[in-house]
PDB file of C-alpha atoms and ligand atoms in Angstrom:
ATOM      1  CA  MET A   1     -12.684  24.166   2.723  1.00 76.00           C
ATOM      2  CA  HIS A   2     -13.610  26.226  -0.340  1.00 84.00           C
ATOM      3  CA  MET A   3     -15.803  24.555  -2.997  1.00 90.00           C
ATOM      4  CA  ASP A   4     -17.480  25.914  -6.101  1.00 94.00           C
ATOM      5  CA  GLY A   5     -18.574  24.843  -9.565  1.00 94.00           C
ATOM      6  CA  GLU A   6     -14.981  24.237 -10.640  1.00 95.00           C
ATOM      7  CA  THR A   7     -13.940  22.027  -7.737  1.00 96.00           C
ATOM      8  CA  ARG A   8     -12.420  18.742  -8.962  1.00 96.00           C
ATOM      9  CA  VAL A   9     -12.970  15.498  -7.085  1.00 97.00           C
ATOM     10  CA  CYS A  10     -10.589  12.767  -5.958  1.00 98.00           C
ATOM     11  CA  GLY A  11     -11.423   9.990  -3.548  1.00 98.00           C
ATOM     12  CA  VAL A  12     -10.829   6.560  -2.146  1.00 98.00           C
ATOM     13  CA  PHE A  13     -12.949   3.455  -2.706  1.00 98.00           C
ATOM     14  CA  GLY A  14     -12.955   0.744  -0.044  1.00 96.00           C
ATOM     15  CA  ASP A  15     -15.231  -1.495   1.980  1.00 95.00           C
ATOM     16  CA  PRO A  16     -15.026  -0.826   4.883  1.00 93.00           C
ATOM     17  CA  ILE A  17     -13.859   2.770   4.505  1.00 95.00           C
ATOM     18  CA  ARG A  18     -14.821   4.441   7.808  1.00 93.00           C
ATOM     19  CA  HIS A  19     -11.314   4.421   9.221  1.00 91.00           C
ATOM     20  CA  THR A  20      -9.498   5.889   6.247  1.00 95.00           C
ATOM     21  CA  ALA A  21      -7.161   8.799   6.976  1.00 96.00           C
ATOM     22  CA  SER A  22      -6.488   9.535   3.321  1.00 98.00           C
ATOM     23  CA  PRO A  23      -9.031  12.420   3.050  1.00 98.00           C
ATOM     24  CA  GLN A  24      -7.275  14.419   5.764  1.00 98.00           C
ATOM     25  CA  MET A  25      -3.862  13.753   4.218  1.00 98.00           C
ATOM     26  CA  HIS A  26      -4.839  14.689   0.650  1.00 98.00           C
ATOM     27  CA  ASN A  27      -7.101  17.618   1.494  1.00 98.00           C
ATOM     28  CA  ALA A  28      -4.279  19.144   3.581  1.00 98.00           C
ATOM     29  CA  ALA A  29      -2.072  19.012   0.478  1.00 98.00           C
ATOM     30  CA  TYR A  30      -4.735  20.649  -1.735  1.00 98.00           C
ATOM     31  CA  GLU A  31      -5.310  23.398   0.800  1.00 97.00           C
ATOM     32  CA  HIS A  32      -1.588  24.011   1.212  1.00 98.00           C
ATOM     33  CA  LEU A  33      -1.068  24.390  -2.537  1.00 97.00           C
ATOM     34  CA  GLY A  34      -4.334  26.280  -3.172  1.00 96.00           C
ATOM     35  CA  LEU A  35      -5.699  23.548  -5.466  1.00 97.00           C
ATOM     36  CA  ASN A  36      -9.466  23.702  -5.995  1.00 97.00           C
ATOM     37  CA  TRP A  37      -9.800  19.950  -5.393  1.00 98.00           C
ATOM     38  CA  CYS A  38     -11.440  17.832  -2.732  1.00 98.00           C
ATOM     39  CA  TYR A  39     -10.854  14.212  -1.677  1.00 98.00           C
ATOM     40  CA  LEU A  40     -13.744  12.098  -0.398  1.00 98.00           C
ATOM     41  CA  PRO A  41     -14.194   8.572   1.004  1.00 98.00           C
ATOM     42  CA  PHE A  42     -16.618   6.227  -0.803  1.00 98.00           C
ATOM     43  CA  ARG A  43     -17.841   2.922   0.551  1.00 98.00           C
ATOM     44  CA  VAL A  44     -18.006   0.752  -2.550  1.00 98.00           C
ATOM     45  CA  ASN A  45     -19.255  -2.805  -2.407  1.00 97.00           C
ATOM     46  CA  PRO A  46     -17.006  -5.070  -4.519  1.00 97.00           C
ATOM     47  CA  ALA A  47     -20.045  -5.998  -6.670  1.00 97.00           C
ATOM     48  CA  ASN A  48     -20.333  -2.317  -7.627  1.00 98.00           C
ATOM     49  CA  LEU A  49     -16.679  -1.572  -8.308  1.00 98.00           C
ATOM     50  CA  ASP A  50     -17.096  -1.687 -12.084  1.00 97.00           C
ATOM     51  CA  ALA A  51     -20.105   0.668 -12.043  1.00 98.00           C
ATOM     52  CA  SER A  52     -18.403   2.992  -9.565  1.00 98.00           C
ATOM     53  CA  LEU A  53     -15.282   3.220 -11.727  1.00 97.00           C
ATOM     54  CA  ARG A  54     -17.444   3.983 -14.743  1.00 96.00           C
ATOM     55  CA  GLY A  55     -18.960   6.806 -12.683  1.00 96.00           C
ATOM     56  CA  VAL A  56     -15.495   8.146 -11.922  1.00 96.00           C
ATOM     57  CA  ARG A  57     -14.754   8.216 -15.635  1.00 93.00           C
ATOM     58  CA  GLU A  58     -18.077   9.792 -16.662  1.00 92.00           C
ATOM     59  CA  MET A  59     -18.064  12.380 -13.868  1.00 92.00           C
ATOM     60  CA  ASN A  60     -14.587  13.589 -14.694  1.00 86.00           C
ATOM     61  CA  PHE A  61     -12.968  12.885 -11.334  1.00 96.00           C
ATOM     62  CA  VAL A  62      -9.233  13.589 -11.127  1.00 97.00           C
ATOM     63  CA  GLY A  63      -8.839  10.011  -9.967  1.00 98.00           C
ATOM     64  CA  VAL A  64      -9.359   7.652  -7.055  1.00 98.00           C
ATOM     65  CA  ASN A  65      -7.315   5.519  -4.714  1.00 98.00           C
ATOM     66  CA  LEU A  66      -8.395   1.947  -4.127  1.00 97.00           C
ATOM     67  CA  THR A  67      -8.076   0.089  -0.878  1.00 95.00           C
ATOM     68  CA  VAL A  68      -9.236  -3.253   0.553  1.00 91.00           C
ATOM     69  CA  PRO A  69     -10.781  -5.248  -1.129  1.00 92.00           C
ATOM     70  CA  HIS A  70     -10.534  -3.621  -4.573  1.00 93.00           C
ATOM     71  CA  LYS A  71      -6.849  -3.446  -5.469  1.00 92.00           C
ATOM     72  CA  ILE A  72      -6.532  -6.740  -7.369  1.00 92.00           C
ATOM     73  CA  PHE A  73      -9.971  -6.816  -9.035  1.00 94.00           C
ATOM     74  CA  ALA A  74      -9.458  -3.312 -10.377  1.00 96.00           C
ATOM     75  CA  VAL A  75      -6.590  -4.355 -12.653  1.00 96.00           C
ATOM     76  CA  ALA A  76      -9.035  -5.947 -15.113  1.00 97.00           C
ATOM     77  CA  LEU A  77     -11.266  -2.865 -15.084  1.00 97.00           C
ATOM     78  CA  MET A  78      -8.648  -0.372 -16.270  1.00 98.00           C
ATOM     79  CA  ASP A  79      -8.306   0.858 -19.867  1.00 96.00           C
ATOM     80  CA  GLU A  80      -4.549   0.942 -19.357  1.00 97.00           C
ATOM     81  CA  VAL A  81      -2.282  -0.356 -16.608  1.00 98.00           C
ATOM     82  CA  GLU A  82       1.075   1.303 -16.035  1.00 97.00           C
ATOM     83  CA  PRO A  83       3.984  -1.226 -16.101  1.00 95.00           C
ATOM     84  CA  THR A  84       4.809  -1.255 -12.359  1.00 93.00           C
ATOM     85  CA  ALA A  85       1.169  -1.833 -11.432  1.00 96.00           C
ATOM     86  CA  ARG A  86       1.007  -4.556 -14.073  1.00 95.00           C
ATOM     87  CA  ARG A  87       4.078  -6.261 -12.606  1.00 91.00           C
ATOM     88  CA  LEU A  88       2.743  -6.000  -9.058  1.00 92.00           C
ATOM     89  CA  GLY A  89      -0.723  -7.140 -10.169  1.00 91.00           C
ATOM     90  CA  VAL A  90      -2.258  -4.497  -7.933  1.00 93.00           C
ATOM     91  CA  VAL A  91      -3.768  -1.071  -8.691  1.00 96.00           C
ATOM     92  CA  ASN A  92      -4.121   1.441  -5.850  1.00 96.00           C
ATOM     93  CA  THR A  93      -4.246   4.699  -7.829  1.00 98.00           C
ATOM     94  CA  VAL A  94      -6.541   5.361 -10.788  1.00 98.00           C
ATOM     95  CA  VAL A  95      -6.052   8.360 -13.046  1.00 98.00           C
ATOM     96  CA  VAL A  96      -8.893   9.648 -15.220  1.00 97.00           C
ATOM     97  CA  LYS A  97      -7.148  10.668 -18.404  1.00 95.00           C
ATOM     98  CA  ALA A  98      -9.218  12.999 -20.537  1.00 88.00           C
ATOM     99  CA  ARG A  99      -9.189  12.403 -24.288  1.00 84.00           C
ATOM    100  CA  ARG A 100      -9.861  14.982 -26.956  1.00 82.00           C
ATOM    101  CA  ARG A 101     -12.413  12.681 -28.551  1.00 82.00           C
ATOM    102  CA  GLY A 102     -14.636  10.171 -26.858  1.00 80.00           C
ATOM    103  CA  THR A 103     -14.779   9.331 -23.188  1.00 83.00           C
ATOM    104  CA  ALA A 104     -11.888   9.611 -20.784  1.00 93.00           C
ATOM    105  CA  LYS A 105      -9.855   6.520 -19.970  1.00 95.00           C
ATOM    106  CA  LEU A 106      -8.865   4.986 -16.659  1.00 97.00           C
ATOM    107  CA  VAL A 107      -5.167   4.368 -16.108  1.00 98.00           C
ATOM    108  CA  GLY A 108      -4.142   2.132 -13.198  1.00 98.00           C
ATOM    109  CA  HIS A 109      -0.979   2.836 -11.198  1.00 98.00           C
ATOM    110  CA  ASN A 110       0.553   1.347  -8.105  1.00 96.00           C
ATOM    111  CA  THR A 111       2.192   3.571  -5.491  1.00 97.00           C
ATOM    112  CA  ASP A 112       2.251   1.033  -2.618  1.00 96.00           C
ATOM    113  CA  GLY A 113       5.578  -0.461  -3.693  1.00 96.00           C
ATOM    114  CA  TYR A 114       7.109   3.010  -3.857  1.00 96.00           C
ATOM    115  CA  GLY A 115       5.597   3.772  -0.435  1.00 98.00           C
ATOM    116  CA  LEU A 116       7.169   0.643   1.027  1.00 98.00           C
ATOM    117  CA  VAL A 117      10.620   1.406  -0.376  1.00 98.00           C
ATOM    118  CA  MET A 118      10.443   5.009   0.894  1.00 98.00           C
ATOM    119  CA  ALA A 119       9.259   3.870   4.327  1.00 98.00           C
ATOM    120  CA  LEU A 120      12.103   1.354   4.702  1.00 98.00           C
ATOM    121  CA  THR A 121      14.598   4.043   3.702  1.00 98.00           C
ATOM    122  CA  GLU A 122      13.092   6.638   6.013  1.00 97.00           C
ATOM    123  CA  ASP A 123      12.424   4.434   9.048  1.00 98.00           C
ATOM    124  CA  PHE A 124      15.372   2.017   8.872  1.00 98.00           C
ATOM    125  CA  ARG A 125      17.792   3.486   6.291  1.00 98.00           C
ATOM    126  CA  LEU A 126      17.393   0.078   4.689  1.00 98.00           C
ATOM    127  CA  THR A 127      17.740  -0.706   0.991  1.00 97.00           C
ATOM    128  CA  LEU A 128      16.434  -4.041  -0.220  1.00 98.00           C
ATOM    129  CA  LYS A 129      19.163  -5.037  -2.678  1.00 98.00           C
ATOM    130  CA  GLY A 130      20.898  -8.246  -1.633  1.00 98.00           C
ATOM    131  CA  LYS A 131      18.816  -8.688   1.536  1.00 98.00           C
ATOM    132  CA  ARG A 132      17.047 -11.736   3.009  1.00 97.00           C
ATOM    133  CA  VAL A 133      13.393 -10.830   3.531  1.00 97.00           C
ATOM    134  CA  MET A 134      10.377 -12.663   4.896  1.00 97.00           C
ATOM    135  CA  VAL A 135       6.874 -11.530   3.917  1.00 97.00           C
ATOM    136  CA  LEU A 136       3.802 -12.543   5.912  1.00 96.00           C
ATOM    137  CA  GLY A 137       0.662 -12.454   3.767  1.00 95.00           C
ATOM    138  CA  ALA A 138      -0.078 -13.246   0.136  1.00 94.00           C
ATOM    139  CA  GLY A 139      -3.173 -11.072  -0.411  1.00 90.00           C
ATOM    140  CA  GLY A 140      -3.010  -7.798  -2.327  1.00 88.00           C
ATOM    141  CA  ALA A 141      -0.597  -6.133   0.090  1.00 91.00           C
ATOM    142  CA  GLY A 142       1.605  -9.222   0.442  1.00 94.00           C
ATOM    143  CA  ARG A 143       1.804  -9.750  -3.294  1.00 93.00           C
ATOM    144  CA  ALA A 144       2.757  -6.126  -3.983  1.00 93.00           C
ATOM    145  CA  ALA A 145       5.381  -6.125  -1.197  1.00 96.00           C
ATOM    146  CA  THR A 146       6.885  -9.422  -2.364  1.00 97.00           C
ATOM    147  CA  ILE A 147       7.165  -8.413  -5.995  1.00 96.00           C
ATOM    148  CA  GLN A 148       8.521  -4.985  -5.080  1.00 97.00           C
ATOM    149  CA  CYS A 149      11.241  -6.758  -3.035  1.00 98.00           C
ATOM    150  CA  ALA A 150      12.080  -8.897  -6.072  1.00 98.00           C
ATOM    151  CA  MET A 151      12.165  -5.814  -8.301  1.00 96.00           C
ATOM    152  CA  GLU A 152      14.595  -4.155  -5.846  1.00 97.00           C
ATOM    153  CA  GLY A 153      16.934  -7.139  -6.126  1.00 98.00           C
ATOM    154  CA  VAL A 154      16.635  -8.923  -2.767  1.00 98.00           C
ATOM    155  CA  ALA A 155      18.787 -12.055  -2.529  1.00 98.00           C
ATOM    156  CA  GLU A 156      16.238 -14.306  -0.836  1.00 98.00           C
ATOM    157  CA  LEU A 157      12.533 -14.291  -0.040  1.00 98.00           C
ATOM    158  CA  PHE A 158      10.571 -16.365   2.477  1.00 97.00           C
ATOM    159  CA  LEU A 159       6.821 -16.310   1.895  1.00 97.00           C
ATOM    160  CA  VAL A 160       4.411 -17.249   4.663  1.00 95.00           C
ATOM    161  CA  ASN A 161       0.623 -17.234   4.404  1.00 95.00           C
ATOM    162  CA  ARG A 162      -2.276 -18.897   6.205  1.00 94.00           C
ATOM    163  CA  THR A 163      -3.504 -20.288   2.879  1.00 95.00           C
ATOM    164  CA  ILE A 164      -0.317 -21.951   1.725  1.00 96.00           C
ATOM    165  CA  SER A 165      -1.493 -22.369  -1.885  1.00 97.00           C
ATOM    166  CA  LYS A 166      -1.537 -18.558  -2.280  1.00 96.00           C
ATOM    167  CA  ALA A 167       2.057 -18.280  -1.075  1.00 97.00           C
ATOM    168  CA  GLU A 168       3.012 -21.084  -3.467  1.00 98.00           C
ATOM    169  CA  GLU A 169       1.368 -19.326  -6.386  1.00 96.00           C
ATOM    170  CA  LEU A 170       3.151 -16.081  -5.524  1.00 96.00           C
ATOM    171  CA  ALA A 171       6.459 -17.932  -5.167  1.00 98.00           C
ATOM    172  CA  ARG A 172       5.988 -19.395  -8.657  1.00 97.00           C
ATOM    173  CA  ASP A 173       5.277 -15.947 -10.107  1.00 95.00           C
ATOM    174  CA  VAL A 174       8.396 -14.496  -8.496  1.00 97.00           C
ATOM    175  CA  GLN A 175      10.502 -17.428  -9.623  1.00 97.00           C
ATOM    176  CA  ASN A 176       9.341 -17.040 -13.226  1.00 96.00           C
ATOM    177  CA  ASP A 177       9.857 -13.304 -13.464  1.00 95.00           C
ATOM    178  CA  TYR A 178      12.897 -12.886 -11.166  1.00 97.00           C
ATOM    179  CA  PRO A 179      14.909 -16.120 -11.451  1.00 97.00           C
ATOM    180  CA  LYS A 180      17.899 -14.652  -9.569  1.00 97.00           C
ATOM    181  CA  VAL A 181      15.862 -14.348  -6.353  1.00 98.00           C
ATOM    182  CA  ARG A 182      15.829 -17.470  -4.151  1.00 98.00           C
ATOM    183  CA  VAL A 183      12.271 -18.085  -2.980  1.00 98.00           C
ATOM    184  CA  THR A 184      11.109 -20.404  -0.195  1.00 97.00           C
ATOM    185  CA  VAL A 185       7.537 -20.964   0.951  1.00 97.00           C
ATOM    186  CA  GLY A 186       7.721 -21.031   4.740  1.00 94.00           C
ATOM    187  CA  ALA A 187       9.838 -19.408   7.431  1.00 92.00           C
ATOM    188  CA  PRO A 188      13.632 -19.619   7.464  1.00 91.00           C
ATOM    189  CA  ARG A 189      14.997 -22.266   9.799  1.00 85.00           C
ATOM    190  CA  SER A 190      18.127 -20.422  10.795  1.00 83.00           C
ATOM    191  CA  GLY A 191      20.428 -17.522  10.100  1.00 88.00           C
ATOM    192  CA  ARG A 192      19.943 -13.794  10.305  1.00 91.00           C
ATOM    193  CA  VAL A 193      17.099 -12.312   8.246  1.00 96.00           C
ATOM    194  CA  ASP A 194      17.356  -8.618   7.421  1.00 98.00           C
ATOM    195  CA  LEU A 195      13.674  -7.798   7.325  1.00 98.00           C
ATOM    196  CA  LEU A 196      10.237  -9.140   8.259  1.00 97.00           C
ATOM    197  CA  ILE A 197       7.235  -7.457   6.627  1.00 97.00           C
ATOM    198  CA  ASN A 198       3.760  -8.098   7.992  1.00 96.00           C
ATOM    199  CA  ALA A 199       1.310  -7.654   5.129  1.00 96.00           C
ATOM    200  CA  THR A 200      -1.553  -9.596   6.727  1.00 94.00           C
ATOM    201  CA  SER A 201      -4.465  -7.934   8.465  1.00 88.00           C
ATOM    202  CA  LEU A 202      -3.572  -9.634  11.757  1.00 85.00           C
ATOM    203  CA  GLY A 203      -2.956  -7.035  14.449  1.00 80.00           C
ATOM    204  CA  LEU A 204      -5.719  -4.600  13.495  1.00 80.00           C
ATOM    205  CA  HIS A 205      -7.849  -5.920  16.363  1.00 82.00           C
ATOM    206  CA  ALA A 206      -6.690  -6.171  19.968  1.00 81.00           C
ATOM    207  CA  ASP A 207      -7.652  -9.843  20.256  1.00 84.00           C
ATOM    208  CA  ASP A 208      -5.910 -10.921  17.019  1.00 82.00           C
ATOM    209  CA  PRO A 209      -3.221 -13.546  17.459  1.00 80.00           C
ATOM    210  CA  LYS A 210       0.318 -12.608  16.453  1.00 77.00           C
ATOM    211  CA  PRO A 211       1.000 -13.380  12.783  1.00 75.00           C
ATOM    212  CA  ILE A 212       4.181 -15.266  13.588  1.00 74.00           C
ATOM    213  CA  CYS A 213       5.258 -17.321  16.523  1.00 63.00           C
ATOM    214  CA  CYS A 214       7.390 -14.900  18.461  1.00 58.00           C
ATOM    215  CA  ASP A 215      10.158 -17.162  19.694  1.00 68.00           C
ATOM    216  CA  GLN A 216      11.554 -16.702  16.177  1.00 84.00           C
ATOM    217  CA  ILE A 217      11.345 -12.938  16.160  1.00 92.00           C
ATOM    218  CA  GLY A 218      14.929 -12.328  17.305  1.00 92.00           C
ATOM    219  CA  MET A 219      16.257 -13.608  13.972  1.00 94.00           C
ATOM    220  CA  PHE A 220      14.983 -10.478  12.193  1.00 96.00           C
ATOM    221  CA  ALA A 221      17.117  -7.334  12.193  1.00 97.00           C
ATOM    222  CA  HIS A 222      14.153  -5.148  11.174  1.00 98.00           C
ATOM    223  CA  VAL A 223      10.408  -5.717  11.547  1.00 97.00           C
ATOM    224  CA  PHE A 224       8.003  -3.621   9.488  1.00 98.00           C
ATOM    225  CA  ASP A 225       4.273  -3.938  10.147  1.00 97.00           C
ATOM    226  CA  MET A 226       2.038  -2.412   7.479  1.00 96.00           C
ATOM    227  CA  ILE A 227      -0.584  -1.911  10.192  1.00 95.00           C
ATOM    228  CA  TYR A 228      -0.320   1.560  11.759  1.00 94.00           C
ATOM    229  CA  ARG A 229      -3.351   1.486  14.041  1.00 93.00           C
ATOM    230  CA  PRO A 230      -2.571   0.573  16.811  1.00 93.00           C
ATOM    231  CA  ALA A 231       0.784   2.335  16.510  1.00 95.00           C
ATOM    232  CA  GLU A 232       2.485  -0.659  18.109  1.00 96.00           C
ATOM    233  CA  THR A 233       0.954  -4.055  17.288  1.00 94.00           C
ATOM    234  CA  LYS A 234       1.701  -7.134  19.408  1.00 92.00           C
ATOM    235  CA  LEU A 235       4.163  -8.145  16.709  1.00 94.00           C
ATOM    236  CA  LEU A 236       6.036  -4.829  16.897  1.00 96.00           C
ATOM    237  CA  ARG A 237       6.057  -4.874  20.704  1.00 95.00           C
ATOM    238  CA  GLU A 238       7.585  -8.322  20.851  1.00 93.00           C
ATOM    239  CA  ALA A 239      10.034  -7.446  18.103  1.00 95.00           C
ATOM    240  CA  ARG A 240      11.156  -4.324  19.968  1.00 97.00           C
ATOM    241  CA  ARG A 241      11.576  -6.325  23.172  1.00 95.00           C
ATOM    242  CA  ALA A 242      13.650  -8.890  21.278  1.00 94.00           C
ATOM    243  CA  GLY A 243      15.979  -6.094  20.098  1.00 96.00           C
ATOM    244  CA  CYS A 244      14.751  -5.765  16.493  1.00 97.00           C
ATOM    245  CA  LYS A 245      14.403  -2.333  14.892  1.00 98.00           C
ATOM    246  CA  THR A 246      10.691  -1.728  14.312  1.00 98.00           C
ATOM    247  CA  ALA A 247       8.406   0.528  12.293  1.00 98.00           C
ATOM    248  CA  ASN A 248       4.701   0.620  11.523  1.00 98.00           C
ATOM    249  CA  GLY A 249       3.014   1.318   8.190  1.00 97.00           C
ATOM    250  CA  LEU A 250       2.260   5.012   8.615  1.00 97.00           C
ATOM    251  CA  SER A 251       5.139   6.272   6.507  1.00 97.00           C
ATOM    252  CA  MET A 252       4.234   3.757   3.795  1.00 98.00           C
ATOM    253  CA  LEU A 253       0.697   5.186   3.782  1.00 98.00           C
ATOM    254  CA  LEU A 254       2.148   8.694   3.617  1.00 98.00           C
ATOM    255  CA  HIS A 255       4.486   8.019   0.725  1.00 98.00           C
ATOM    256  CA  GLN A 256       1.994   6.046  -1.356  1.00 98.00           C
ATOM    257  CA  GLY A 257      -0.372   9.013  -0.905  1.00 98.00           C
ATOM    258  CA  ALA A 258       2.304  11.555  -1.795  1.00 98.00           C
ATOM    259  CA  LYS A 259       3.121   9.644  -4.969  1.00 98.00           C
ATOM    260  CA  ALA A 260      -0.572   9.398  -5.915  1.00 98.00           C
ATOM    261  CA  PHE A 261      -0.844  13.165  -5.409  1.00 98.00           C
ATOM    262  CA  GLU A 262       2.119  13.720  -7.727  1.00 98.00           C
ATOM    263  CA  ILE A 263       0.680  11.423 -10.414  1.00 98.00           C
ATOM    264  CA  TRP A 264      -2.654  13.259 -10.316  1.00 98.00           C
ATOM    265  CA  SER A 265      -1.373  16.823 -10.078  1.00 97.00           C
ATOM    266  CA  GLY A 266       2.027  16.774 -11.745  1.00 97.00           C
ATOM    267  CA  LYS A 267       3.208  18.841  -8.752  1.00 97.00           C
ATOM    268  CA  LYS A 268       5.669  17.956  -6.013  1.00 98.00           C
ATOM    269  CA  ALA A 269       3.774  16.701  -2.973  1.00 98.00           C
ATOM    270  CA  PRO A 270       4.028  18.778   0.213  1.00 98.00           C
ATOM    271  CA  VAL A 271       5.127  15.667   2.111  1.00 98.00           C
ATOM    272  CA  GLU A 272       5.590  17.287   5.520  1.00 98.00           C
ATOM    273  CA  VAL A 273       2.149  18.900   5.376  1.00 98.00           C
ATOM    274  CA  MET A 274       0.642  15.526   4.443  1.00 98.00           C
ATOM    275  CA  ARG A 275       2.605  13.761   7.219  1.00 98.00           C
ATOM    276  CA  LYS A 276       1.344  16.172   9.866  1.00 98.00           C
ATOM    277  CA  ALA A 277      -2.285  15.832   8.717  1.00 98.00           C
ATOM    278  CA  LEU A 278      -2.010  12.051   8.605  1.00 98.00           C
ATOM    279  CA  HIS A 279      -0.516  11.843  12.083  1.00 97.00           C
ATOM    280  CA  LYS A 280      -3.282  14.022  13.445  1.00 97.00           C
ATOM    281  CA  ALA A 281      -5.983  11.979  11.705  1.00 97.00           C
ATOM    282  CA  VAL A 282      -4.602   8.628  12.889  1.00 96.00           C
ATOM    283  CA  TYR A 283      -3.207   9.378  16.338  1.00 95.00           C
ATOM    284  CA  GLY A 284      -5.067  12.580  17.184  1.00 93.00           C
ATOM    285  CA  LYS A 285      -1.866  14.620  17.585  1.00 83.00           C
TER     286      LYS A 285
HETATM  287  P1  ATR B 301      -4.841  -6.970   1.503  1.00 77.33           P
HETATM  288  O1  ATR B 301      -5.200  -6.317   0.228  1.00 77.33           O
HETATM  289  O2  ATR B 301      -4.766  -6.022   2.669  1.00 77.33           O
HETATM  290  O3  ATR B 301      -3.624  -7.828   1.416  1.00 77.33           O
HETATM  291  P2  ATR B 301      -6.335  -9.430   1.454  1.00 77.33           P
HETATM  292  O4  ATR B 301      -6.018  -9.602   0.013  1.00 77.33           O
HETATM  293  O5  ATR B 301      -7.715  -9.743   1.951  1.00 77.33           O
HETATM  294  O6  ATR B 301      -6.085  -7.913   1.900  1.00 77.33           O
HETATM  295  O7  ATR B 301      -5.255 -10.248   2.300  1.00 77.33           O
HETATM  296  C1  ATR B 301      -5.301 -10.395   3.701  1.00 77.33           C
HETATM  297  C2  ATR B 301      -4.088 -11.177   4.164  1.00 77.33           C
HETATM  298  O8  ATR B 301      -4.169 -11.379   5.592  1.00 77.33           O
HETATM  299  C3  ATR B 301      -3.998 -12.569   3.548  1.00 77.33           C
HETATM  300  O9  ATR B 301      -2.640 -12.937   3.473  1.00 77.33           O
HETATM  301  C4  ATR B 301      -4.734 -13.410   4.587  1.00 77.33           C
HETATM  302  O10 ATR B 301      -4.408 -14.781   4.561  1.00 77.33           O
HETATM  303  P3  ATR B 301      -5.230 -15.790   3.592  1.00 77.33           P
HETATM  304  O11 ATR B 301      -4.653 -15.604   2.209  1.00 77.33           O
HETATM  305  O12 ATR B 301      -4.992 -17.131   4.144  1.00 77.33           O
HETATM  306  O13 ATR B 301      -6.681 -15.349   3.663  1.00 77.33           O
HETATM  307  C5  ATR B 301      -4.226 -12.778   5.869  1.00 77.33           C
HETATM  308  N1  ATR B 301      -5.113 -13.035   7.004  1.00 77.33           N
HETATM  309  C6  ATR B 301      -6.300 -12.447   7.222  1.00 77.33           C
HETATM  310  N2  ATR B 301      -6.865 -12.943   8.360  1.00 77.33           N
HETATM  311  C7  ATR B 301      -5.996 -13.858   8.846  1.00 77.33           C
HETATM  312  C8  ATR B 301      -5.989 -14.722   9.999  1.00 77.33           C
HETATM  313  N3  ATR B 301      -6.998 -14.723  10.861  1.00 77.33           N
HETATM  314  N4  ATR B 301      -4.919 -15.543  10.172  1.00 77.33           N
HETATM  315  C9  ATR B 301      -3.890 -15.529   9.296  1.00 77.33           C
HETATM  316  N5  ATR B 301      -3.842 -14.745   8.189  1.00 77.33           N
HETATM  317  C10 ATR B 301      -4.873 -13.922   7.963  1.00 77.33           C
END
């Protein structure tokens, strides 16, 4: 990788951050397009997020991505929040916007919702309009997925979370902003459900329990697990065995990254180059 005094910096803030594959994905794009940029991982303790973002602004980064646990807290730390990110309540891409006078400003975007929609199209040829969807998880990822579903015009949402009060709060928010969408806290009792999205962290570790009791899994036509490592979680395995169509979160990660690249650079992302680099970084091939 070439670097000199004009190299511009992008990065990702998270805690933990060791397992991120974003540097390989983004740096492959920069190299492919001959951009004198580099993308680095930063372990940022939540207590230092504010100071770290100020550093990003003062040091003239191109921008940063934010991952667990920063995506919700960051909203309040932006100078400006783009409307989709505001609606989702989650910022995963920060742009440092230079100003002619004074210091640069930080603009918060969200590309996760776009990544989800692209992944569902690519992996399942599924559009969300008019569908019945159940979302597991009401943290940052669950909230963004749920609100994106409402924005896409789903007919009905079922929200399930370990801490029920968080699912209830999310249900109220959806109900207020998208009154046409029917929202239930809890799993559907019967009928066919078009899509199950796992947006909890359950499945990352081999000894994690399944995030849903699997005798119900056959009711879902499609099961999408945002987790991509392991490539097939227990949830996806059982879903596949029950005849559901399944996909993991790798293409969502790819497309949120591609969109972030486009926001930062104003250029079309070399998606296939990024996909290949991401696959290699995550699965070693
Ligand atoms: P993210 O930004 O990835 O969504 P998060 O905001 O910490 O991260 O949310 C993690 C999600 O996984 C939450 O829905 C969490 O449930 P709670 O709201 O009850 O904490 C869920 N989760 C994490 N560990 C879990 C476990 N052991 N059992 C069930 N749900 C779990």
